[in-house]
Amino acid sequence: MTQDINFMTKTKSLIDNLKSVCANYGLGNDGNEFKIITQVFLYKFLNDKFRYAVKKEMPKLAESENFSIALKSLSEDDYSDLIDALDPNIPRLQPEHLISHLFVKQNDSDFAKLFDDTLRQVSIENADVFSVKSFTGAKDTLFDELTQFISDSSQRDAFAKALINKLFEFSFEEMFEQKYDFFATIFEYLIKDYNTDSGGKYAEYYTPHSVARIMAQILVPEPVKGVKCYDPSAGSGTLLMSLAHEIGEENCTIYSEDISQKSSNMLRLNLVLNNLTHSIPNIIKTNTIALPFYMDTKFEYIVSNPPFKLDFSDFHADLDKDAFKKRFFAGIPNIPKSKKESMSIYLLFIQHIMHSLSDNGKSAIVVPTGFITAQTGIEKKIRERLIENGWLRGVVSMPSNIFASTGTNVSVLLLDKKADNQHIVLMDASKLGETVKEGKNQRTVLKPEEEAKIIDTFNQKIAVEDLSVVVSKEDIAAKNYSFSAGQYFEVKIEYVDITAEEFAEKMNDFETNLQSLFEEGTALDLEIRKQLKVLKYDE
């Protein structure tokens, strides 16, 4: 545990040091700082991953006094055999790509060019595994020419040198040996200034970990293997990481779509840190609704926290084509004359997810709570279809302000193509949690025992007073397809045993009070009539 904390401290210190370098060269809070911090960190991580894997494959390299020189001294054939023997998820580097090589070369003239050229070569030679693709199949570069973000060219060599010196200070290799499981925390720390859930610019990339854990543990109550997991609006991948962790990273392959290049890059980094490098080629940067890359692919598990409202009037007409008729069975929201930004795009994501489920597929979707009770429109049609098809496993309505970035109350919609239609769990968890202040925002945080209560109650299909009900698909149809637990709670009337004398006394009191009220009313009526008679018209 002490070592765990020690490594965590060192890693956070590295991130802080990289940010300090950026600040010293005028890039603190600059729009390009995010690229520099995340890409340099990723280069360091891949460098150390490569060193660790090579030493495992060829122990004599680990025993050598100077790893870089020993690696460089291998014959061309031996080096080629070594590279071929590595796991496909391990980056392919040449000796001159290593941080230790750049560290030795840091005083050479034009070091910034060497630094940028090295990152470019690493990108090219690892494009098949580490590149994010767009809808057209075009691959992005793993690394930008980072020193070009320094506008004063005379400062670029010094900037590159400062970065390399920070990277050289410690190694991740011992962490790989110990198999520490804290890289999810490191990822959050790494991007915390660029990805906040407190209403910041990149709030759309964030789902609270408590919600992610609840979704994953409800979706995967038992071990599974060899499954495909998908998020059509993946952001930085919080939901996918929780799901993969629950299933076991070696037992699943991740697929994702998102329109944002920034979020796709965040997700790539998250996959690398969480031992899911094999899934990077499945990250697609695209407009999932208008240009779905995985239109004909079916998935065993789908998680999503889609955008609720978005102006999609620009591609609205593209959605009403024959190829999408089956996909958008319940319809496409109309374009309003004003407030186009309030168009309910999440309704298209729900329909897309239903279309993308395999025959035994399961899904957890974050939706605005208003969806579960709307009496008309696309919302109602979707709920009717879920009940008719027998795909609803249940709903969990979350506490308000569980997302600090939105005041919208949210619920989690749980779908399962093999759902038990006689035991659908509807849960109202809105009274759980405690309120904490984060900056200017109030946020509701669930305690671990409350998370466990939600998960256990749901998975065991238990009715708990004022928390959950277990109903059949027929019950839901009879309630006009409402998915709200509150509409199924019993109205309780408390009965108190009293004697005949007590009953007579209470009835007498009621009668006396009623008689008094009647008399008051009659007197008031007479007074009003009297006042009306004395009213006169003034000319």
Coordinates of C-alpha atoms in Angstrom, one line a residue:
M1 CA 0.0 0.0 0.0
T2 CA 2.9 2.4 0.9
Q3 CA 4.5 1.6 -2.5
D4 CA 1.1 2.3 -4.2
I5 CA 0.9 5.7 -2.6
N6 CA 4.6 6.3 -3.4
F7 CA 4.1 5.6 -7.1
M8 CA 0.9 7.7 -7.2
T9 CA 2.8 10.6 -5.7
K10 CA 5.7 10.3 -8.1
T11 CA 3.3 10.1 -11.1
K12 CA 1.3 13.1 -10.0
S13 CA 4.6 15.0 -9.4
L14 CA 5.6 14.2 -13.0
I15 CA 2.3 15.6 -14.3
D16 CA 2.7 18.8 -12.1
N17 CA 6.3 19.2 -13.4
L18 CA 5.2 19.0 -17.0
K19 CA 2.5 21.6 -16.4
S20 CA 5.2 23.8 -14.7
V21 CA 7.4 23.5 -17.8
C22 CA 4.5 24.7 -19.9
A23 CA 3.8 27.6 -17.6
N24 CA 7.5 28.6 -17.7
Y25 CA 7.4 28.8 -21.5
G26 CA 4.2 30.8 -21.6
L27 CA 1.8 27.9 -22.3
G28 CA 0.0 27.7 -18.9
N29 CA -3.7 27.6 -19.6
D30 CA -3.0 27.9 -23.3
G31 CA -5.2 26.0 -25.7
N32 CA -2.3 23.8 -26.7
E33 CA -1.3 22.9 -23.1
F34 CA -3.7 19.9 -23.1
K35 CA -2.0 18.4 -26.2
I36 CA 1.5 18.9 -24.8
I37 CA 0.7 17.5 -21.3
T38 CA -1.2 14.4 -22.5
Q39 CA 1.1 13.6 -25.4
V40 CA 4.3 13.9 -23.5
F41 CA 2.8 11.8 -20.7
L42 CA 1.7 9.2 -23.3
Y43 CA 5.2 9.2 -24.9
K44 CA 6.7 8.5 -21.4
F45 CA 4.2 5.8 -20.7
L46 CA 4.8 4.0 -24.0
N47 CA 8.6 4.4 -23.7
D48 CA 8.5 2.7 -20.3
K49 CA 6.0 0.0 -21.4
F50 CA 8.4 -0.9 -24.3
R51 CA 11.4 -1.0 -22.0
Y52 CA 9.5 -3.3 -19.5
A53 CA 8.3 -5.7 -22.2
V54 CA 11.7 -5.9 -23.9
K55 CA 13.4 -6.7 -20.7
K56 CA 10.8 -9.4 -19.9
E57 CA 11.3 -10.9 -23.4
M58 CA 15.2 -10.7 -23.3
P59 CA 16.3 -10.8 -19.6
K60 CA 20.0 -10.2 -20.5
L61 CA 19.0 -6.6 -21.5
A62 CA 17.7 -6.0 -18.0
E63 CA 21.0 -7.1 -16.6
S64 CA 23.1 -4.8 -18.8
E65 CA 24.6 -1.6 -17.3
N66 CA 23.2 0.6 -20.0
F67 CA 19.9 -0.6 -21.5
S68 CA 20.0 1.8 -24.5
I69 CA 23.5 0.8 -25.6
A70 CA 22.8 -2.9 -25.1
L71 CA 19.6 -2.6 -27.2
K72 CA 21.5 -0.7 -29.9
S73 CA 24.2 -3.3 -30.0
L74 CA 21.8 -6.1 -31.0
S75 CA 22.1 -7.4 -34.6
E76 CA 19.4 -6.3 -37.1
D77 CA 18.0 -9.9 -37.1
D78 CA 18.0 -10.2 -33.3
Y79 CA 16.3 -6.9 -33.0
S80 CA 13.6 -7.8 -35.5
D81 CA 13.0 -11.1 -33.7
L82 CA 12.7 -9.3 -30.4
I83 CA 10.1 -6.9 -31.8
D84 CA 8.1 -9.7 -33.5
A85 CA 8.0 -11.6 -30.1
L86 CA 6.3 -8.6 -28.3
D87 CA 2.6 -8.5 -27.5
P88 CA 0.7 -6.6 -30.2
N89 CA -0.3 -4.0 -27.7
I90 CA 3.3 -3.0 -26.9
P91 CA 4.6 0.0 -28.9
R92 CA 7.3 -0.7 -31.5
L93 CA 10.3 1.6 -30.8
Q94 CA 13.8 1.9 -32.1
P95 CA 16.7 2.5 -29.7
E96 CA 16.9 6.1 -31.0
H97 CA 13.3 6.7 -30.0
L98 CA 13.9 6.1 -26.3
I99 CA 13.9 8.9 -23.8
S100 CA 17.3 7.8 -22.6
H101 CA 18.7 8.4 -26.1
L102 CA 17.2 11.9 -26.3
F103 CA 18.5 12.6 -22.8
V104 CA 22.0 12.1 -24.0
K105 CA 21.4 14.2 -27.1
Q106 CA 19.8 17.1 -25.3
N107 CA 22.7 19.5 -25.8
D108 CA 22.9 18.9 -29.5
S109 CA 22.0 21.8 -31.8
D110 CA 18.5 21.8 -33.1
F111 CA 17.4 19.5 -30.3
A112 CA 13.7 20.6 -30.7
K113 CA 13.8 19.2 -34.3
L114 CA 15.2 15.9 -33.0
F115 CA 12.5 15.7 -30.3
D116 CA 9.7 16.4 -32.8
D117 CA 11.1 14.1 -35.4
T118 CA 11.4 11.3 -32.8
L119 CA 7.7 11.7 -31.9
R120 CA 6.7 11.7 -35.6
Q121 CA 8.6 8.5 -36.3
V122 CA 7.0 6.8 -33.3
S123 CA 3.6 7.9 -34.6
I124 CA 4.2 6.5 -38.1
E125 CA 5.7 3.2 -36.9
N126 CA 2.8 2.6 -34.5
A127 CA -0.1 4.0 -36.5
D128 CA -1.9 0.6 -36.9
V129 CA -2.3 0.1 -33.2
F130 CA -2.3 3.6 -31.7
S131 CA -4.2 5.8 -34.2
V132 CA -7.7 7.0 -33.9
K133 CA -9.7 6.7 -37.1
S134 CA -12.3 9.0 -38.6
F135 CA -15.5 7.8 -40.3
T136 CA -13.6 7.9 -43.7
G137 CA -10.9 5.7 -42.3
A138 CA -8.3 8.5 -42.1
K139 CA -5.9 8.0 -39.2
D140 CA -4.8 10.8 -36.9
T141 CA -1.2 11.2 -35.7
L142 CA -0.3 9.9 -32.3
F143 CA 1.9 12.9 -31.6
D144 CA 1.9 16.5 -32.8
E145 CA 5.1 18.5 -33.4
L146 CA 5.0 19.8 -29.8
T147 CA 7.8 22.4 -29.9
Q148 CA 6.0 24.3 -32.6
F149 CA 3.5 25.5 -30.0
I150 CA 6.3 27.7 -28.7
S151 CA 6.0 30.8 -30.8
D152 CA 9.5 32.0 -30.1
S153 CA 11.7 29.6 -32.1
S154 CA 14.8 30.4 -30.1
Q155 CA 13.1 28.9 -27.0
R156 CA 12.1 25.6 -28.6
D157 CA 15.4 23.7 -27.9
A158 CA 15.2 24.7 -24.2
F159 CA 11.6 23.7 -24.0
A160 CA 12.2 20.2 -25.4
K161 CA 15.2 19.8 -23.2
A162 CA 13.1 20.8 -20.1
L163 CA 10.5 18.2 -21.0
I164 CA 13.0 15.4 -21.5
N165 CA 14.7 16.1 -18.2
K166 CA 11.3 15.8 -16.4
L167 CA 10.6 12.5 -18.2
F168 CA 14.0 11.1 -17.3
E169 CA 13.5 11.5 -13.5
F170 CA 11.7 8.3 -12.8
S171 CA 10.3 5.1 -14.5
F172 CA 6.9 3.4 -14.7
E173 CA 8.5 0.1 -15.1
E174 CA 8.3 -1.0 -11.5
M175 CA 4.6 -0.1 -11.6
F176 CA 4.0 -2.5 -14.5
E177 CA 5.9 -5.2 -12.5
Q178 CA 3.6 -4.7 -9.4
K179 CA 0.5 -4.5 -11.6
Y180 CA -0.9 -1.5 -9.7
D181 CA -4.5 -0.6 -10.4
F182 CA -4.4 3.1 -10.0
F183 CA -4.1 4.3 -13.6
A184 CA -7.8 5.3 -13.7
T185 CA -7.0 7.7 -10.9
I186 CA -3.9 9.0 -12.7
F187 CA -6.0 9.6 -15.9
E188 CA -8.4 11.7 -13.9
Y189 CA -5.5 13.7 -12.4
L190 CA -3.8 14.1 -15.8
I191 CA -6.9 15.7 -17.4
K192 CA -8.5 17.4 -14.4
D193 CA -7.7 20.9 -15.7
Y194 CA -9.2 20.1 -19.1
N195 CA -12.1 17.9 -18.2
T196 CA -14.2 19.0 -15.3
D197 CA -17.7 18.1 -14.3
S198 CA -18.3 21.5 -12.7
G199 CA -19.9 23.1 -15.7
G200 CA -16.5 23.7 -17.5
K201 CA -16.0 23.7 -21.2
Y202 CA -15.4 20.0 -21.4
A203 CA -18.1 18.9 -19.0
E204 CA -19.6 16.7 -21.7
Y205 CA -16.7 14.2 -21.3
Y206 CA -17.5 13.4 -17.7
T207 CA -19.8 10.9 -16.0
P208 CA -19.5 10.6 -12.2
H209 CA -17.7 7.4 -11.1
S210 CA -20.6 6.4 -8.8
V211 CA -23.0 6.3 -11.8
A212 CA -20.5 4.5 -13.9
R213 CA -19.9 1.8 -11.2
I214 CA -23.6 1.3 -10.7
M215 CA -24.2 0.9 -14.4
A216 CA -21.4 -1.6 -14.8
Q217 CA -22.2 -3.7 -11.7
I218 CA -25.9 -4.0 -12.7
L219 CA -25.0 -4.9 -16.3
V220 CA -22.4 -7.5 -15.3
P221 CA -23.6 -9.4 -12.2
E222 CA -21.8 -12.6 -13.4
P223 CA -18.5 -13.4 -15.3
V224 CA -18.5 -13.1 -19.1
K225 CA -15.9 -13.6 -21.8
G226 CA -15.2 -12.5 -25.3
V227 CA -17.7 -9.7 -25.5
K228 CA -17.9 -6.5 -27.5
C229 CA -18.6 -3.3 -25.5
Y230 CA -19.7 -0.1 -27.1
D231 CA -20.4 3.6 -26.3
P232 CA -21.9 5.7 -29.1
S233 CA -21.0 9.0 -27.3
A234 CA -17.9 7.9 -25.4
G235 CA -16.4 11.1 -24.2
S236 CA -13.2 10.3 -22.3
G237 CA -14.5 6.8 -21.6
T238 CA -15.5 6.7 -17.9
L239 CA -18.4 4.4 -18.6
L240 CA -16.4 2.1 -20.9
M241 CA -13.5 1.8 -18.4
S242 CA -15.9 0.9 -15.5
L243 CA -17.6 -1.7 -17.8
A244 CA -14.3 -3.2 -18.9
H245 CA -13.0 -3.3 -15.4
E246 CA -16.1 -5.2 -14.3
I247 CA -15.9 -7.7 -17.1
G248 CA -12.1 -7.9 -17.1
E249 CA -10.0 -6.1 -19.6
E250 CA -8.8 -9.3 -21.2
N251 CA -12.4 -10.5 -21.6
C252 CA -13.7 -7.7 -23.7
T253 CA -13.0 -5.5 -26.7
I254 CA -14.0 -1.8 -26.6
Y255 CA -15.7 0.1 -29.5
S256 CA -16.6 3.7 -29.5
E257 CA -17.8 6.7 -31.5
D258 CA -17.7 10.4 -30.6
I259 CA -17.8 13.5 -32.7
S260 CA -15.0 15.2 -30.7
Q261 CA -11.3 14.8 -31.6
K262 CA -10.4 15.9 -28.1
S263 CA -12.6 13.3 -26.4
S264 CA -11.3 10.6 -28.8
N265 CA -7.7 11.5 -27.8
M266 CA -8.7 11.3 -24.1
L267 CA -10.2 7.9 -24.7
R268 CA -7.1 6.6 -26.4
L269 CA -5.0 7.7 -23.4
N270 CA -7.5 6.1 -21.1
L271 CA -7.3 2.8 -23.0
V272 CA -3.5 2.8 -22.9
L273 CA -3.4 3.4 -19.2
N274 CA -6.1 0.8 -18.5
N275 CA -4.5 -2.1 -20.4
L276 CA -6.9 -1.9 -23.3
T277 CA -4.5 -0.8 -26.1
H278 CA -5.9 -3.6 -28.3
S279 CA -9.1 -1.6 -28.6
I280 CA -7.6 1.7 -29.8
P281 CA -8.2 0.9 -33.5
N282 CA -11.9 0.7 -32.7
I283 CA -12.1 4.3 -31.6
I284 CA -13.9 6.2 -34.3
K285 CA -14.2 10.0 -34.5
T286 CA -17.6 10.6 -36.3
N287 CA -21.1 11.9 -35.9
T288 CA -22.7 8.7 -34.6
I289 CA -26.3 9.9 -35.4
A290 CA -25.7 11.1 -39.0
L291 CA -22.6 9.0 -40.0
P292 CA -22.6 5.8 -37.9
F293 CA -19.5 3.8 -38.4
Y294 CA -20.9 0.8 -36.6
M295 CA -24.3 0.9 -38.1
D296 CA -24.4 -2.8 -38.9
T297 CA -22.4 -4.1 -35.9
K298 CA -24.2 -5.6 -32.9
F299 CA -22.9 -5.4 -29.4
E300 CA -23.3 -7.5 -26.2
Y301 CA -22.9 -4.5 -23.9
I302 CA -23.7 -0.8 -24.6
V303 CA -23.2 2.0 -22.1
S304 CA -24.0 5.7 -22.8
N305 CA -24.4 9.1 -21.3
P306 CA -25.5 10.9 -24.5
P307 CA -25.9 14.6 -24.9
F308 CA -29.5 15.4 -23.9
K309 CA -30.0 18.6 -25.9
L310 CA -28.2 19.7 -29.1
D311 CA -29.0 21.6 -32.2
F312 CA -28.8 19.0 -35.0
S313 CA -30.9 21.0 -37.5
D314 CA -27.8 21.1 -39.9
F315 CA -28.0 17.3 -40.4
H316 CA -31.7 16.8 -39.6
A317 CA -32.7 16.2 -43.2
D318 CA -29.9 13.5 -43.5
L319 CA -31.7 11.4 -40.9
D320 CA -34.9 10.9 -42.7
K321 CA -33.6 8.4 -45.3
D322 CA -34.7 4.9 -46.0
A323 CA -31.5 3.4 -44.5
F324 CA -32.4 4.9 -41.1
K325 CA -36.1 4.1 -41.0
K326 CA -35.7 0.9 -39.0
R327 CA -33.1 2.5 -36.8
F328 CA -35.2 5.6 -35.9
F329 CA -38.5 3.6 -35.5
A330 CA -40.1 6.1 -33.1
G331 CA -39.3 9.2 -35.1
I332 CA -36.9 12.1 -35.3
P333 CA -37.6 15.3 -33.1
N334 CA -38.8 18.2 -35.2
I335 CA -36.8 21.4 -35.7
P336 CA -38.3 24.1 -33.4
K337 CA -38.6 27.7 -34.7
S338 CA -36.6 29.0 -31.8
K339 CA -34.3 27.4 -29.2
K340 CA -32.8 24.9 -31.6
E341 CA -30.2 24.1 -29.0
S342 CA -32.9 22.4 -27.0
M343 CA -33.5 19.6 -29.6
S344 CA -33.7 16.3 -27.8
I345 CA -30.9 14.4 -29.5
Y346 CA -30.8 11.8 -26.7
L347 CA -33.9 10.3 -28.2
L348 CA -32.0 9.4 -31.3
F349 CA -29.2 7.9 -29.2
I350 CA -31.6 5.6 -27.4
Q351 CA -33.1 4.4 -30.7
H352 CA -29.6 3.9 -32.1
I353 CA -28.6 1.8 -29.0
M354 CA -31.7 -0.4 -29.3
H355 CA -30.8 -0.9 -33.0
S356 CA -27.2 -1.8 -32.0
L357 CA -27.9 -4.5 -29.4
S358 CA -27.1 -8.1 -30.2
D359 CA -29.7 -10.8 -29.7
N360 CA -28.6 -11.2 -26.0
G361 CA -27.5 -7.6 -25.7
K362 CA -27.6 -5.5 -22.5
S363 CA -27.5 -1.7 -22.1
A364 CA -27.4 1.1 -19.5
I365 CA -28.3 4.6 -20.7
V366 CA -28.3 7.9 -18.8
V367 CA -31.5 9.8 -19.7
P368 CA -33.3 12.9 -18.4
T369 CA -35.9 11.7 -15.8
G370 CA -38.7 13.3 -17.8
F371 CA -38.2 10.6 -20.4
I372 CA -39.7 7.9 -18.1
T373 CA -43.1 9.6 -17.7
A374 CA -43.7 11.6 -20.9
Q375 CA -47.2 10.8 -22.0
T376 CA -46.8 11.5 -25.7
G377 CA -44.3 11.7 -28.6
I378 CA -41.1 9.8 -29.3
E379 CA -40.5 9.2 -25.6
K380 CA -43.8 7.3 -25.2
K381 CA -43.2 5.3 -28.5
I382 CA -39.8 4.2 -27.3
R383 CA -41.2 3.1 -23.9
E384 CA -44.0 1.2 -25.6
R385 CA -41.6 -0.6 -27.9
L386 CA -39.3 -1.6 -25.0
I387 CA -42.3 -3.1 -23.1
E388 CA -43.8 -4.8 -26.2
N389 CA -40.4 -6.3 -27.1
G390 CA -39.8 -7.3 -23.4
W391 CA -36.4 -5.5 -23.3
L392 CA -36.9 -3.4 -20.1
R393 CA -34.9 -4.7 -17.2
G394 CA -35.6 -1.7 -15.0
V395 CA -34.9 2.0 -14.2
V396 CA -32.9 3.7 -11.5
S397 CA -33.9 7.4 -10.9
M398 CA -30.8 9.1 -9.5
P399 CA -30.6 11.9 -6.9
S400 CA -30.8 15.5 -8.2
N401 CA -27.4 17.2 -8.8
I402 CA -25.5 13.9 -9.1
F403 CA -24.1 15.6 -12.2
A404 CA -22.8 19.0 -11.0
S405 CA -22.7 20.2 -14.6
T406 CA -26.5 20.0 -15.1
G407 CA -29.5 20.7 -13.0
T408 CA -31.4 18.0 -15.0
N409 CA -32.6 15.1 -12.9
V410 CA -31.3 11.9 -14.5
S411 CA -32.3 8.2 -14.5
V412 CA -30.5 5.1 -15.8
L413 CA -32.4 3.0 -18.2
L414 CA -31.4 -0.7 -18.1
L415 CA -32.2 -2.8 -21.2
D416 CA -31.8 -6.5 -21.7
K417 CA -32.9 -8.4 -24.8
K418 CA -33.5 -11.4 -22.4
A419 CA -35.1 -9.5 -19.6
D420 CA -37.4 -11.1 -17.0
N421 CA -40.6 -9.4 -18.0
Q422 CA -42.5 -10.4 -14.8
H423 CA -39.9 -8.8 -12.5
I424 CA -39.0 -5.4 -13.8
V425 CA -37.2 -3.3 -11.2
L426 CA -38.2 0.4 -10.9
M427 CA -36.2 2.3 -8.4
D428 CA -36.4 5.8 -7.0
A429 CA -33.0 6.6 -5.4
S430 CA -33.6 10.3 -5.5
K431 CA -33.6 10.6 -1.7
L432 CA -30.1 9.0 -1.3
G433 CA -26.8 10.7 -1.2
E434 CA -25.4 13.8 0.6
T435 CA -24.9 17.3 -0.8
V436 CA -21.4 18.6 -1.1
K437 CA -20.2 22.0 -2.4
E438 CA -17.8 21.9 -5.4
G439 CA -16.7 25.4 -6.3
K440 CA -19.9 27.3 -7.1
N441 CA -22.0 24.1 -7.6
Q442 CA -23.9 21.8 -5.3
R443 CA -23.4 18.2 -6.0
T444 CA -25.0 15.0 -4.6
V445 CA -22.5 12.3 -3.7
L446 CA -23.6 8.7 -3.0
K447 CA -21.9 6.8 -0.1
P448 CA -20.3 3.4 -1.0
E449 CA -23.0 1.7 1.1
E450 CA -25.7 3.5 -0.9
E451 CA -24.1 2.5 -4.2
A452 CA -24.1 -1.1 -2.9
K453 CA -27.7 -0.9 -1.8
I454 CA -28.8 0.3 -5.3
I455 CA -26.8 -2.5 -7.0
D456 CA -27.9 -5.3 -4.7
T457 CA -31.6 -4.3 -4.6
F458 CA -31.7 -4.1 -8.4
N459 CA -29.8 -7.3 -9.1
Q460 CA -31.7 -9.3 -6.5
K461 CA -35.1 -7.8 -7.8
I462 CA -36.2 -6.8 -4.3
A463 CA -39.1 -4.4 -3.4
V464 CA -37.9 -2.0 -0.7
E465 CA -40.3 0.5 0.9
D466 CA -39.9 4.0 -0.6
L467 CA -37.0 2.8 -2.8
S468 CA -38.0 0.1 -5.3
V469 CA -40.9 -1.8 -6.8
V470 CA -40.9 -5.0 -8.8
V471 CA -43.6 -5.0 -11.5
S472 CA -44.6 -6.9 -14.7
K473 CA -44.7 -5.6 -18.2
E474 CA -48.5 -5.9 -17.9
D475 CA -48.5 -3.6 -14.8
I476 CA -46.5 -1.0 -16.8
A477 CA -48.8 -1.2 -19.8
A478 CA -51.7 -0.6 -17.4
K479 CA -50.0 2.5 -16.1
N480 CA -49.7 4.1 -19.5
Y481 CA -46.2 2.8 -19.9
S482 CA -44.8 4.9 -17.0
F483 CA -41.3 3.8 -15.8
S484 CA -41.5 5.9 -12.7
A485 CA -41.3 3.9 -9.4
G486 CA -43.3 6.5 -7.6
Q487 CA -46.4 5.7 -9.6
Y488 CA -46.3 2.1 -8.4
F489 CA -45.7 2.7 -4.7
E490 CA -48.7 1.8 -2.5
V491 CA -50.5 4.6 -0.8
K492 CA -50.4 3.7 2.9
I493 CA -53.2 4.6 5.2
E494 CA -52.4 4.2 8.9
Y495 CA -55.1 2.5 11.0
V496 CA -55.3 3.2 14.8
D497 CA -57.4 1.0 17.1
I498 CA -59.9 3.1 19.2
T499 CA -62.9 2.2 21.4
A500 CA -66.5 2.8 20.6
E501 CA -66.6 5.7 23.1
E502 CA -63.5 7.3 21.6
F503 CA -65.0 7.0 18.2
A504 CA -68.3 8.6 19.3
E505 CA -66.4 11.4 21.0
K506 CA -64.3 12.1 17.8
M507 CA -67.5 12.1 15.7
N508 CA -69.2 14.5 18.1
D509 CA -66.1 16.9 17.9
F510 CA -66.2 16.7 14.1
E511 CA -70.0 17.5 14.1
T512 CA -69.6 20.4 16.5
N513 CA -66.7 21.9 14.4
L514 CA -68.7 21.5 11.2
Q515 CA -71.8 23.1 12.8
S516 CA -69.6 26.0 13.9
L517 CA -68.2 26.4 10.4
F518 CA -71.7 26.4 8.9
E519 CA -72.9 29.1 11.3
E520 CA -69.8 31.2 10.5
G521 CA -70.6 30.8 6.8
T522 CA -74.2 31.8 7.2
A523 CA -73.3 34.9 9.2
L524 CA -70.8 35.9 6.6
D525 CA -73.3 35.4 3.8
L526 CA -75.8 37.7 5.5
E527 CA -73.1 40.4 6.1
I528 CA -72.2 40.3 2.4
R529 CA -75.8 40.7 1.3
K530 CA -76.3 43.6 3.7
Q531 CA -73.2 45.5 2.4
L532 CA -74.3 45.0 -1.2
K533 CA -77.7 46.7 -0.5
V534 CA -76.0 50.0 0.7
L535 CA -73.8 50.4 -2.4
K536 CA -74.8 53.4 -4.4
Y537 CA -73.9 54.7 -7.9
D538 CA -72.0 58.1 -7.7
E539 CA -72.5 60.4 -10.7

